[in-house]
JSON list of C-alpha atoms in Angstrom, two decimals:
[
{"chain": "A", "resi": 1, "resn": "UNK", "atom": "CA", "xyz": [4.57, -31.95, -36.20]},
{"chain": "A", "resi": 2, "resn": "UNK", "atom": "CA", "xyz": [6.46, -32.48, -32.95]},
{"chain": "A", "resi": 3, "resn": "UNK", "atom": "CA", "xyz": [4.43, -31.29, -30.02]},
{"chain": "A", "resi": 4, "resn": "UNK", "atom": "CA", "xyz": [6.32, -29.70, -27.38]},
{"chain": "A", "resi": 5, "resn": "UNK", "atom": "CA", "xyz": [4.81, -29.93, -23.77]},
{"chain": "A", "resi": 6, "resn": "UNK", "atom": "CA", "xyz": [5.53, -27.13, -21.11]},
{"chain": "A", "resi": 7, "resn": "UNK", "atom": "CA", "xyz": [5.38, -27.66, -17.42]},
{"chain": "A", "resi": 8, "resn": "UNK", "atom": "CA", "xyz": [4.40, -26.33, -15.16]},
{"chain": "A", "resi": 9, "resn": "UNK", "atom": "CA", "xyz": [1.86, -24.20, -16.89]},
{"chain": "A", "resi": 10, "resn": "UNK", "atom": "CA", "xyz": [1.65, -21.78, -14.38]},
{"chain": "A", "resi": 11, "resn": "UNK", "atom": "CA", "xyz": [4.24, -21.01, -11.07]},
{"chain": "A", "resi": 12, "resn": "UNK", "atom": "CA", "xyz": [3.97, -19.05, -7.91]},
{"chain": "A", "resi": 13, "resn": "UNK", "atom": "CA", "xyz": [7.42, -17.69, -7.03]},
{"chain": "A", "resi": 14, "resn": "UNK", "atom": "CA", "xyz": [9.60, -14.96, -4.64]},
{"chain": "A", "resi": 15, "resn": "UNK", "atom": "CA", "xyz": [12.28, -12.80, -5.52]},
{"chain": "A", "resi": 16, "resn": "UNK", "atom": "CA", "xyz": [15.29, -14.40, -4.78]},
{"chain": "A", "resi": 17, "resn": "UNK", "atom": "CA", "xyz": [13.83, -18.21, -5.78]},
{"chain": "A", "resi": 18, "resn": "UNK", "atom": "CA", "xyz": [15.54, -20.43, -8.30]},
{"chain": "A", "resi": 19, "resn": "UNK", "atom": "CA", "xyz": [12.98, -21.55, -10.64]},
{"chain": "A", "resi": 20, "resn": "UNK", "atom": "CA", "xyz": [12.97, -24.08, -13.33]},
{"chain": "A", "resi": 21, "resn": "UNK", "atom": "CA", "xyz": [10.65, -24.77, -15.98]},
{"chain": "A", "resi": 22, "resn": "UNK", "atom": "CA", "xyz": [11.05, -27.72, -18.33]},
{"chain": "A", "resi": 23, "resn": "UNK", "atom": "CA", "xyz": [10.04, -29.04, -21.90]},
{"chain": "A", "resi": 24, "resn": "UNK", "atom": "CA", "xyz": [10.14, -32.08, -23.34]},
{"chain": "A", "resi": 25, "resn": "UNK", "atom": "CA", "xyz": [9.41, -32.79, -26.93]},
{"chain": "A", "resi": 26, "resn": "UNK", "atom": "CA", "xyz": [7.36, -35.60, -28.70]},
{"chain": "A", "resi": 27, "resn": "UNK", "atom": "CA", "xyz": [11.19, -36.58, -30.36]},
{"chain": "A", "resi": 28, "resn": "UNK", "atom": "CA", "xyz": [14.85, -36.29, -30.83]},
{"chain": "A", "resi": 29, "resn": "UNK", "atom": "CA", "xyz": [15.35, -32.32, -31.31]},
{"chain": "A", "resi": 30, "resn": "UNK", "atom": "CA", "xyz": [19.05, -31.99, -30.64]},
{"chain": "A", "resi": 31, "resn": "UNK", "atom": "CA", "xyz": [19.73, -28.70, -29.14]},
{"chain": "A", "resi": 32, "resn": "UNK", "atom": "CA", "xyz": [17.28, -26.95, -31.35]},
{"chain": "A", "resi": 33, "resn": "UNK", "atom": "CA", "xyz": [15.76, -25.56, -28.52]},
{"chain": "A", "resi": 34, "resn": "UNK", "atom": "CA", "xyz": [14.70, -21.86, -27.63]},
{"chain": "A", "resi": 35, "resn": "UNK", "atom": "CA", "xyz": [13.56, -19.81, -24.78]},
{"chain": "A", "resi": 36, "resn": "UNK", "atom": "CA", "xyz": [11.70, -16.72, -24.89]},
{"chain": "A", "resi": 37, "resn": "UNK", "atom": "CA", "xyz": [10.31, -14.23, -22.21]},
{"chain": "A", "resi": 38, "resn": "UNK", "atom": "CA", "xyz": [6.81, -12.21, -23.06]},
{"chain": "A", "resi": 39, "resn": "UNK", "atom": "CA", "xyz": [6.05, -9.43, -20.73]},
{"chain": "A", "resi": 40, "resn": "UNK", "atom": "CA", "xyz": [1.99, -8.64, -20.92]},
{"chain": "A", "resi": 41, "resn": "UNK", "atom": "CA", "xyz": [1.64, -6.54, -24.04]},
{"chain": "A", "resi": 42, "resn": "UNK", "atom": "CA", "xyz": [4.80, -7.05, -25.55]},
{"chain": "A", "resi": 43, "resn": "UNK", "atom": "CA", "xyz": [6.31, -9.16, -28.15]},
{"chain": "A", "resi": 44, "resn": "UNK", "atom": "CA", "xyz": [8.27, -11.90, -26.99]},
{"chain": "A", "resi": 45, "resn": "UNK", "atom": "CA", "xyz": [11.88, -12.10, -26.28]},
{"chain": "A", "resi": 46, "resn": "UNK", "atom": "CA", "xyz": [14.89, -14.38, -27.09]},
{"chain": "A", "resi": 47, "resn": "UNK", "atom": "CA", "xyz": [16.92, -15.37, -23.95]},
{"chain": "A", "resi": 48, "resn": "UNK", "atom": "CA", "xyz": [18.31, -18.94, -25.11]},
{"chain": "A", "resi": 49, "resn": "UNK", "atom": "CA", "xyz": [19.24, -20.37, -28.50]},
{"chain": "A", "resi": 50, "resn": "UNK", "atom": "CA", "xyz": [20.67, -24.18, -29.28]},
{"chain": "A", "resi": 51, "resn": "UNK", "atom": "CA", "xyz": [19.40, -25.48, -25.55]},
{"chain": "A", "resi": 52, "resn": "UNK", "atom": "CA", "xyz": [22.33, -23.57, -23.69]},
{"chain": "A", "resi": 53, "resn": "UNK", "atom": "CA", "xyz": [23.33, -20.19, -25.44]},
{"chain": "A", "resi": 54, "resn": "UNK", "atom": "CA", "xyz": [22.53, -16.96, -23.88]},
{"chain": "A", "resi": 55, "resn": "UNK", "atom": "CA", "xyz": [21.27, -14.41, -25.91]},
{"chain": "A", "resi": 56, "resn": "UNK", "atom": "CA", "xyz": [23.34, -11.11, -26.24]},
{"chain": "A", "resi": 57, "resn": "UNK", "atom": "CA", "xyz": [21.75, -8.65, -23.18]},
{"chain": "A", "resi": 58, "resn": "UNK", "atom": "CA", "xyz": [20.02, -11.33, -21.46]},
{"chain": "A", "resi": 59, "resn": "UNK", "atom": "CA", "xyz": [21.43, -11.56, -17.21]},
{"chain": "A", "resi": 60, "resn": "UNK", "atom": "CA", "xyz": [23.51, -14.56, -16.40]},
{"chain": "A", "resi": 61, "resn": "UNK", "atom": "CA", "xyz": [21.27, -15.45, -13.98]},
{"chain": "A", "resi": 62, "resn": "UNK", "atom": "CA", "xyz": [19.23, -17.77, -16.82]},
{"chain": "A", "resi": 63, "resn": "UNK", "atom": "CA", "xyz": [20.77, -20.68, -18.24]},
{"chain": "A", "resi": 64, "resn": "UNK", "atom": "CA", "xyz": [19.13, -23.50, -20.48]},
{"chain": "A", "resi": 65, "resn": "UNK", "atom": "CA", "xyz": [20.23, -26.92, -20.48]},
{"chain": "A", "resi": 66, "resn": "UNK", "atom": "CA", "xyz": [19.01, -30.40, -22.23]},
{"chain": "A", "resi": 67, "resn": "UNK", "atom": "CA", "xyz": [19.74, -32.02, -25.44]},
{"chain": "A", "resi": 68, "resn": "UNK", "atom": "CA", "xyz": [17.50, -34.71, -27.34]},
{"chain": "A", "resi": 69, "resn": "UNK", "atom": "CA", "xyz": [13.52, -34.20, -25.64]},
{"chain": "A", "resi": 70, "resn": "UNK", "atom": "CA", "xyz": [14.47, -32.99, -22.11]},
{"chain": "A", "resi": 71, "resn": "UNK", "atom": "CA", "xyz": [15.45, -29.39, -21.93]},
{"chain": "A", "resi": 72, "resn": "UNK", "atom": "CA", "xyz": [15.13, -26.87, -18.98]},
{"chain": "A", "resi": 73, "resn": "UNK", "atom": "CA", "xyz": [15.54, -22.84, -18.00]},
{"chain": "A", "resi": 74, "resn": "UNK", "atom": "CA", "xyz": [16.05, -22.09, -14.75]},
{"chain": "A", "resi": 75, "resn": "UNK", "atom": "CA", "xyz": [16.57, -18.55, -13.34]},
{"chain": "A", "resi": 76, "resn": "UNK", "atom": "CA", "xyz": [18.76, -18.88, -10.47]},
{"chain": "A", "resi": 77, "resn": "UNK", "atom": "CA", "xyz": [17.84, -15.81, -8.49]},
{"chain": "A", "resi": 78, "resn": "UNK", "atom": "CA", "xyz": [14.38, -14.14, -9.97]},
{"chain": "A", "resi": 79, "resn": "UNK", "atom": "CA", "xyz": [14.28, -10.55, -9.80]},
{"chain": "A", "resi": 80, "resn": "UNK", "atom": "CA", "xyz": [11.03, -8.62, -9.97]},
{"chain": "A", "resi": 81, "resn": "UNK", "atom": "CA", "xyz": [11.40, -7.87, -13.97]},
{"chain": "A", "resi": 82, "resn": "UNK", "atom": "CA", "xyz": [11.29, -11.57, -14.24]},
{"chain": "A", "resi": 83, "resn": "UNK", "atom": "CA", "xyz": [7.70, -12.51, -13.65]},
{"chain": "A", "resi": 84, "resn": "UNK", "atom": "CA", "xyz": [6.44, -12.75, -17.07]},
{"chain": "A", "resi": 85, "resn": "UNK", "atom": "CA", "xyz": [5.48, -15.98, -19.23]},
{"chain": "A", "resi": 86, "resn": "UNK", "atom": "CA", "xyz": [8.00, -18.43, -20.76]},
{"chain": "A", "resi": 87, "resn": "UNK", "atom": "CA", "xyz": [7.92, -20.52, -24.17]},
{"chain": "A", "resi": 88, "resn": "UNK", "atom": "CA", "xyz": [9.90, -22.87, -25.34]},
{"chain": "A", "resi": 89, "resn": "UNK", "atom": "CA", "xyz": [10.15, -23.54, -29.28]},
{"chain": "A", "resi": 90, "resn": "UNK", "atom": "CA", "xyz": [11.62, -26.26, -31.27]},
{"chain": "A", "resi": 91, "resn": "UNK", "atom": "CA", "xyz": [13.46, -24.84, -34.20]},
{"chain": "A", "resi": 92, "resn": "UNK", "atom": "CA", "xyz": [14.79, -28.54, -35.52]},
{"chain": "A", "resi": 93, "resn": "UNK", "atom": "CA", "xyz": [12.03, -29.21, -37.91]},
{"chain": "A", "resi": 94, "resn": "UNK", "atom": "CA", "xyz": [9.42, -27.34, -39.57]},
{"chain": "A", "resi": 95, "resn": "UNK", "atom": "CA", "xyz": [6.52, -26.33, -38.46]},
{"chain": "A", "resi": 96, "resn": "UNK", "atom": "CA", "xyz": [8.54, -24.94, -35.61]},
{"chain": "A", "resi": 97, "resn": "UNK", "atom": "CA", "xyz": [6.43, -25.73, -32.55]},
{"chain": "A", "resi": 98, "resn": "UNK", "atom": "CA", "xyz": [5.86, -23.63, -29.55]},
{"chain": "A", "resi": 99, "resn": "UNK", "atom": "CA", "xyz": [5.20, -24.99, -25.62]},
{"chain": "A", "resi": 100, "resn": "UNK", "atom": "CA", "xyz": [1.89, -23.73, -24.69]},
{"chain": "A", "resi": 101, "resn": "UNK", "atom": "CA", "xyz": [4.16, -21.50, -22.63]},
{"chain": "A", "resi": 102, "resn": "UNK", "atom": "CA", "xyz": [4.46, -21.11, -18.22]},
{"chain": "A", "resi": 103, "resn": "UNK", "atom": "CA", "xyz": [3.26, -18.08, -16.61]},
{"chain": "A", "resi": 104, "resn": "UNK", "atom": "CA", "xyz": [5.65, -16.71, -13.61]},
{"chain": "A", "resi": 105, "resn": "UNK", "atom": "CA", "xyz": [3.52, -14.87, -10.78]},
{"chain": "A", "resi": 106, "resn": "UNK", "atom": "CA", "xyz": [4.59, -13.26, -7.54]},
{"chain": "A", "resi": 107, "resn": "UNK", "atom": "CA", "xyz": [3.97, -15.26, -4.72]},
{"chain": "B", "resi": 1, "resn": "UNK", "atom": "CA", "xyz": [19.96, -0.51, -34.87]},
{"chain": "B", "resi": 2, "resn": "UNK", "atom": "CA", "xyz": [18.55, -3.52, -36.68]},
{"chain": "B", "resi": 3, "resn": "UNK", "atom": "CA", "xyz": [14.53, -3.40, -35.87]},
{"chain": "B", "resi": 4, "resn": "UNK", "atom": "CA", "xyz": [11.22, -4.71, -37.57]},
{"chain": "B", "resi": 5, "resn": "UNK", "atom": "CA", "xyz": [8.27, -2.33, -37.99]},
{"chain": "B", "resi": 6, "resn": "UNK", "atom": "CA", "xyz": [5.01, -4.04, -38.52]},
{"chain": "B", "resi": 7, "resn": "UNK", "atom": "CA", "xyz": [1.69, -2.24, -39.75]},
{"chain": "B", "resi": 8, "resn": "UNK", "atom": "CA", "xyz": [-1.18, -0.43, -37.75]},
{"chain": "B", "resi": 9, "resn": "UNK", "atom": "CA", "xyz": [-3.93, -2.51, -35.74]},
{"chain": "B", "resi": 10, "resn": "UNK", "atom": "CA", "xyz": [-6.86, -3.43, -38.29]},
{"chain": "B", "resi": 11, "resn": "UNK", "atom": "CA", "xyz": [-10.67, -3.93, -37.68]},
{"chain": "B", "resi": 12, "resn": "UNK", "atom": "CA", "xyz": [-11.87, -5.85, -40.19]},
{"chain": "B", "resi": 13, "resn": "UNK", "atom": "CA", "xyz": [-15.51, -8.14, -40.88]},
{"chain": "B", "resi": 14, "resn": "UNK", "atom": "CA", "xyz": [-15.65, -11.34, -42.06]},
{"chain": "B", "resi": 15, "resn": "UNK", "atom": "CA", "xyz": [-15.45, -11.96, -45.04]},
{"chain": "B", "resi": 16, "resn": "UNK", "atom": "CA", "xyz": [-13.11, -9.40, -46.08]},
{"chain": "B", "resi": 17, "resn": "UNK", "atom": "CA", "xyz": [-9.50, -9.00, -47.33]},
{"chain": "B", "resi": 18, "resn": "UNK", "atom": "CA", "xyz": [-6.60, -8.15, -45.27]},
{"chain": "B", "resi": 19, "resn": "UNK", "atom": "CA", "xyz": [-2.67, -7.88, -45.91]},
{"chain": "B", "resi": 20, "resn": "UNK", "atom": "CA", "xyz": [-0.18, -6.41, -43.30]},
{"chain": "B", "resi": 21, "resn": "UNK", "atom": "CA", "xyz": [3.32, -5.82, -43.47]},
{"chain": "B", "resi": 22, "resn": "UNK", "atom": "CA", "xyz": [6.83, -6.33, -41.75]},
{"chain": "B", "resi": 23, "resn": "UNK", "atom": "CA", "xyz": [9.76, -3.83, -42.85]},
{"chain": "B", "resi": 24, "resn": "UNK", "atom": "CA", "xyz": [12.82, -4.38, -41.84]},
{"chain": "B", "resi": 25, "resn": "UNK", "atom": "CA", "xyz": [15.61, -1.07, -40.88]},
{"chain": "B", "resi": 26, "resn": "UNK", "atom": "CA", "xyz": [18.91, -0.75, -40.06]},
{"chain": "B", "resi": 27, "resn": "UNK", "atom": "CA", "xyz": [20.16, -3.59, -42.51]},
{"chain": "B", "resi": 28, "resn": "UNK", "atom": "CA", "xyz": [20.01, -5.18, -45.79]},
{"chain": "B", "resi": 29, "resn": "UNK", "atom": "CA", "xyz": [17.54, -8.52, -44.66]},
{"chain": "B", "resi": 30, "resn": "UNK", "atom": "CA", "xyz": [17.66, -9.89, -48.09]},
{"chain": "B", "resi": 31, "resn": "UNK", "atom": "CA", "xyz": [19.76, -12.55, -46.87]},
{"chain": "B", "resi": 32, "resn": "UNK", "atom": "CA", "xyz": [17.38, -13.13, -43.60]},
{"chain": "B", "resi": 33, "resn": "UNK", "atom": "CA", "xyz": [14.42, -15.45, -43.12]},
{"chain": "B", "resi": 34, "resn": "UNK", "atom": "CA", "xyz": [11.19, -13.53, -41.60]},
{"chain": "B", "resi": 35, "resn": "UNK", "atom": "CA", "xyz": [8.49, -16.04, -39.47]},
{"chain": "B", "resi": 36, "resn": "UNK", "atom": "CA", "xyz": [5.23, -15.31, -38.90]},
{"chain": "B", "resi": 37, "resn": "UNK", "atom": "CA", "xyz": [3.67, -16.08, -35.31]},
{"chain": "B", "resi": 38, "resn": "UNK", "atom": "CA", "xyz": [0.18, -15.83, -34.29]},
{"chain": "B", "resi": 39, "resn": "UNK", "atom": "CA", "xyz": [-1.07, -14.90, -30.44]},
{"chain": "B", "resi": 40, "resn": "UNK", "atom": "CA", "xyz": [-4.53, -15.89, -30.08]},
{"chain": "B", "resi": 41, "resn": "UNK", "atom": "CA", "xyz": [-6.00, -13.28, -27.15]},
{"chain": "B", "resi": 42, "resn": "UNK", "atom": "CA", "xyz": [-5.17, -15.07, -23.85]},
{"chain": "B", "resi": 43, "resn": "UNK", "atom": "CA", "xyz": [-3.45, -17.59, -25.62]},
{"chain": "B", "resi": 44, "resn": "UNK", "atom": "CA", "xyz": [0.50, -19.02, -26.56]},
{"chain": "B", "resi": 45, "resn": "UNK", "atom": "CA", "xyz": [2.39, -18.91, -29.43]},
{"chain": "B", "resi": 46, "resn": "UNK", "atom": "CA", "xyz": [2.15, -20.30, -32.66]},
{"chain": "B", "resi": 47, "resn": "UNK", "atom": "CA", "xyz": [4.27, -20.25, -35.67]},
{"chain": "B", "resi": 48, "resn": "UNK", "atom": "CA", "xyz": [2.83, -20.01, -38.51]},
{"chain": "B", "resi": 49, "resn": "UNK", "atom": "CA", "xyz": [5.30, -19.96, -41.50]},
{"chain": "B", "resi": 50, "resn": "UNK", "atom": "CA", "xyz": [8.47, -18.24, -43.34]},
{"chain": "B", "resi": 51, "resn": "UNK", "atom": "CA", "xyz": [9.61, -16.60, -46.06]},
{"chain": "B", "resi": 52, "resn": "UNK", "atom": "CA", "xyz": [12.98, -16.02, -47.76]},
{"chain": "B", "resi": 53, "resn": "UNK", "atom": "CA", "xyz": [13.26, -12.33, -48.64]},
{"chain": "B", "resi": 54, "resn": "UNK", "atom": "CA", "xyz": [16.09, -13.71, -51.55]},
{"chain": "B", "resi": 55, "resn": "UNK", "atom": "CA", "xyz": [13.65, -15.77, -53.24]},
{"chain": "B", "resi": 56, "resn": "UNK", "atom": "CA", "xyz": [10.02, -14.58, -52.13]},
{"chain": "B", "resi": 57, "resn": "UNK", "atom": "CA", "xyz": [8.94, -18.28, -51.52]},
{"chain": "B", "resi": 58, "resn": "UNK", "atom": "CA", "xyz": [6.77, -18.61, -48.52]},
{"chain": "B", "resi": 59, "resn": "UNK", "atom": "CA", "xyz": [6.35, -22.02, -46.32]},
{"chain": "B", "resi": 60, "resn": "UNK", "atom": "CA", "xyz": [3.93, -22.90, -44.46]},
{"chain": "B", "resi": 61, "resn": "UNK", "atom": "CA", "xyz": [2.58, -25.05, -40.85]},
{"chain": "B", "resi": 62, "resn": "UNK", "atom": "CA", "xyz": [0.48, -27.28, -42.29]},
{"chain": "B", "resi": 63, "resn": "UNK", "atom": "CA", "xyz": [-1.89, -25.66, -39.97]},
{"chain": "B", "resi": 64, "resn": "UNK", "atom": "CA", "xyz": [-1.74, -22.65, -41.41]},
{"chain": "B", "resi": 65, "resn": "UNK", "atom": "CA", "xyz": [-1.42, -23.90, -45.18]},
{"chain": "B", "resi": 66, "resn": "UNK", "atom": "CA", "xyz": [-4.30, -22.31, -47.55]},
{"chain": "B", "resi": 67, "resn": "UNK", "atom": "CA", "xyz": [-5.27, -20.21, -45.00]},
{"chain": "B", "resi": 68, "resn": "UNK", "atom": "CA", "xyz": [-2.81, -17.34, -45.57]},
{"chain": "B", "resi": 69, "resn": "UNK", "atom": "CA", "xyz": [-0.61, -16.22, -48.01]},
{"chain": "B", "resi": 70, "resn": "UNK", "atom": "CA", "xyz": [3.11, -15.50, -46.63]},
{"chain": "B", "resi": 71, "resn": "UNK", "atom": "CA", "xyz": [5.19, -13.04, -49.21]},
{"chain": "B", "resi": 72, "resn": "UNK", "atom": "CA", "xyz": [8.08, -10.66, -49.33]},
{"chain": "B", "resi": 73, "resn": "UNK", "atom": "CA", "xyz": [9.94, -7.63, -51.15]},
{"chain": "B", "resi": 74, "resn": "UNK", "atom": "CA", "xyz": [13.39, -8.18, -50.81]},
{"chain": "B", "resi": 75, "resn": "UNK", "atom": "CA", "xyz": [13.96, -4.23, -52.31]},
{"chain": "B", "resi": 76, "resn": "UNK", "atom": "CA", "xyz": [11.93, -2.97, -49.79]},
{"chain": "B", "resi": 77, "resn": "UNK", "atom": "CA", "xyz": [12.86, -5.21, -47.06]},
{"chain": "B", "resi": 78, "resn": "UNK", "atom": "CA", "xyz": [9.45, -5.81, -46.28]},
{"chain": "B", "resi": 79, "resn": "UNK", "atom": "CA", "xyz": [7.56, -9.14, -45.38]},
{"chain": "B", "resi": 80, "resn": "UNK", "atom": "CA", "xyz": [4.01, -9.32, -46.11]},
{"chain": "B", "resi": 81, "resn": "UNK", "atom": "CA", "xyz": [0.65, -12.04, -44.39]},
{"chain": "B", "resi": 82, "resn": "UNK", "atom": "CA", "xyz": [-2.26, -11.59, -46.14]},
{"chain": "B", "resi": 83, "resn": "UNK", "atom": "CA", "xyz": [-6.00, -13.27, -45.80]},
{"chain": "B", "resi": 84, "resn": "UNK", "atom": "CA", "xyz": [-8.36, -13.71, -48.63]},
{"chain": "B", "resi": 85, "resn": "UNK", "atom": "CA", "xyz": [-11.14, -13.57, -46.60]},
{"chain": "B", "resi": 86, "resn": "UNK", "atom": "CA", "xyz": [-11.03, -12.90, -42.70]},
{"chain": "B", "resi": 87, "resn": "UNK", "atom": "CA", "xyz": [-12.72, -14.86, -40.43]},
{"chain": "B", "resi": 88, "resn": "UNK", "atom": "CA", "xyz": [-13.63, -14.43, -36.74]},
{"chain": "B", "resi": 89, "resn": "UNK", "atom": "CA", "xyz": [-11.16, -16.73, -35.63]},
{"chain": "B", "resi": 90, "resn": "UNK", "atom": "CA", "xyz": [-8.72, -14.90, -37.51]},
{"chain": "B", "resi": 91, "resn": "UNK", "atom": "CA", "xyz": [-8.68, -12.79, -34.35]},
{"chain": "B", "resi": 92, "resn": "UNK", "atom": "CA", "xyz": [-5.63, -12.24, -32.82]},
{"chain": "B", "resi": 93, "resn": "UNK", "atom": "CA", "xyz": [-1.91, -10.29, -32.31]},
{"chain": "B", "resi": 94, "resn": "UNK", "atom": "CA", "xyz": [0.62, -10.90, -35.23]},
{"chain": "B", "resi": 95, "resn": "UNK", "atom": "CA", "xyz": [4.13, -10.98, -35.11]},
{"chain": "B", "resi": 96, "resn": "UNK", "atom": "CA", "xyz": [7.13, -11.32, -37.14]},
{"chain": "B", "resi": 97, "resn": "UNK", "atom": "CA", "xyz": [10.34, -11.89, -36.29]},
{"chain": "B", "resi": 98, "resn": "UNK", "atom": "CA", "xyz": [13.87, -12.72, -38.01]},
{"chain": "B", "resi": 99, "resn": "UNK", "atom": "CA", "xyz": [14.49, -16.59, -37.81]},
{"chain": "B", "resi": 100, "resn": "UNK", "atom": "CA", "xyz": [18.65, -16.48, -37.48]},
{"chain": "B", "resi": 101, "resn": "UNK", "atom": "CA", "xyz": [20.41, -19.07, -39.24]},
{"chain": "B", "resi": 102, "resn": "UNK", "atom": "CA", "xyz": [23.22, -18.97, -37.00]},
{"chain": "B", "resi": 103, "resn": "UNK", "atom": "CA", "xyz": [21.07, -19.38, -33.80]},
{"chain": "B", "resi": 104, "resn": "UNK", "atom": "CA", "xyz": [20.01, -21.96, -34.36]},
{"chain": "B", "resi": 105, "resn": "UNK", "atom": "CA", "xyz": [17.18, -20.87, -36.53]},
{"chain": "B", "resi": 106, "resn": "UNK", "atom": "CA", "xyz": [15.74, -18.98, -33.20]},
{"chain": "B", "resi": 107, "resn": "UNK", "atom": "CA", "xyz": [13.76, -15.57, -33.37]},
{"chain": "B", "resi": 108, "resn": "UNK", "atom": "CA", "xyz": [15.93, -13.12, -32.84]},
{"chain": "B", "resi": 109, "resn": "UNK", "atom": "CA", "xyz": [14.55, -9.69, -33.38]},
{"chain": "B", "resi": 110, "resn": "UNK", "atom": "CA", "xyz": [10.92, -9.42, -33.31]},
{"chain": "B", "resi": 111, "resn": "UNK", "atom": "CA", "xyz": [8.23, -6.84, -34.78]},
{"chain": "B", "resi": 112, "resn": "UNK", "atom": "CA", "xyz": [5.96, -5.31, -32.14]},
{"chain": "B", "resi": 113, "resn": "UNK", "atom": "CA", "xyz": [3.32, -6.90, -33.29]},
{"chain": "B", "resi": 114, "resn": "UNK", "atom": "CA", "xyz": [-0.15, -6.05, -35.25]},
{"chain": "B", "resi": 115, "resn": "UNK", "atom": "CA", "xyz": [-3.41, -6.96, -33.94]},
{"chain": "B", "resi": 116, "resn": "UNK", "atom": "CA", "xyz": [-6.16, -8.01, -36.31]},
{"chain": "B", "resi": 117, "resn": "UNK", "atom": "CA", "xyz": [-10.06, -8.02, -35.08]},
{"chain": "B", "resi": 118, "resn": "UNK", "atom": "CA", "xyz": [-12.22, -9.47, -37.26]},
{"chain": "B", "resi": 119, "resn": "UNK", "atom": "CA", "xyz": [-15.81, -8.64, -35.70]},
{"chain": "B", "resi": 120, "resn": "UNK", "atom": "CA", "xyz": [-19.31, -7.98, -37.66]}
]
């Protein structure tokens, strides 16, 4: 399986911050690389698909980038509906492997 | 609107037999593969296989593999997990979601989720 490692697993952050979170993967994925947002309660979200490509809906203010293991989201300017917990997945080979996710607080 | 409906909470005991469901509205998701993804309580994501509503074939994480049974309806657009026999660590929120061939085999749209307690 490729193992994807998230970091940093937790982050303290202020409306208004640029944030970044980044995961690498144990090998060569491409750009088979997703982001979703989970909001307590709730079933996760899409917001990036193929490294780079923002989902239909989601604010311009996140934007993935990376190719091969290195990959990152960054949310230029968080808002308050933003503090929720991020996972990245590797859809490039089967099982498709999660990040063990990052959880965005309120500082 | 294209949406997944997944079955009611359970409370189950070990030991005992459990299958829940995924139906899909709005759209004909013969064509569409439906994951599986587990949520342990307090804990991340996991996927934990897929099945093709055309042919009803599930496939499995190997972590996963033997443990449960992924199948599908493609007439009723409905995707199905199932346990033999529950255990404990079975424990946890259950979701499905569409995995979109041209994203990238992302999740797109996802079920709300069903949670599963296995307690005696």
């Amino acid at each position: 399986d490729i193992q994807m490692t998230q970091s940093p697993p937790s982050l303290s952050a202020s409306v208004g911050d640029r944030v970044t979170i980044t995961c690498r993967a144990s090998q060569s994925i491409r750009t088979y690389l997703n982001w979703y947002q989970q909001k307590p309660g709730k079933a996760p979200k899409l917001l990036i698909y193929a490294a780079s490509s923002l989902q239909i809906g989601v604010p311009s203010r996140f934007s993935g980038s990376g190719s091969g293991t290195d990959f990152t989201l960054t949310i230029s300017s968080l808002q308050p509906e933003d503090f929720a917990a991020y996972y990245c997945q590797q859809s490039s080979s089967a099982p498709h492997t999660f990040g063990q996710g990052t959880k965005l607080e309120i500082k | 609107e294209v949406q997944l409906v997944q079955s009611g909470a359970e409370v189950k005991k070990p030991g005992e037999y459990l299958k829940i469901s995924c139906k899909g509205s709005g759209h004909s998701f013969a064509g569409y593969e439906i994951a599986w993804v587990r949520q342990m309580p307090g804990k991340g994501l996991e996927w934990m296989g897929i099945i093709y509503l055309g042919d009803s074939d599930g496939r499995y994480s190997p972590s996963f593999q033997g443990q449960v049974t992924i199948s599908g309806d493609k007439s009723t657009n409905t995707a199905y997990l199932e346990w033999r026999r529950l255990k404990a660590s079975d424990t946890a929120m259950y979701y499905c979601a569409t995995q979109e061939a041209g994203k990238y085999d992302a999740l797109d749209i996802w079920g709300q989720g069903t949670m599963v307690i296995v307690s005696s």
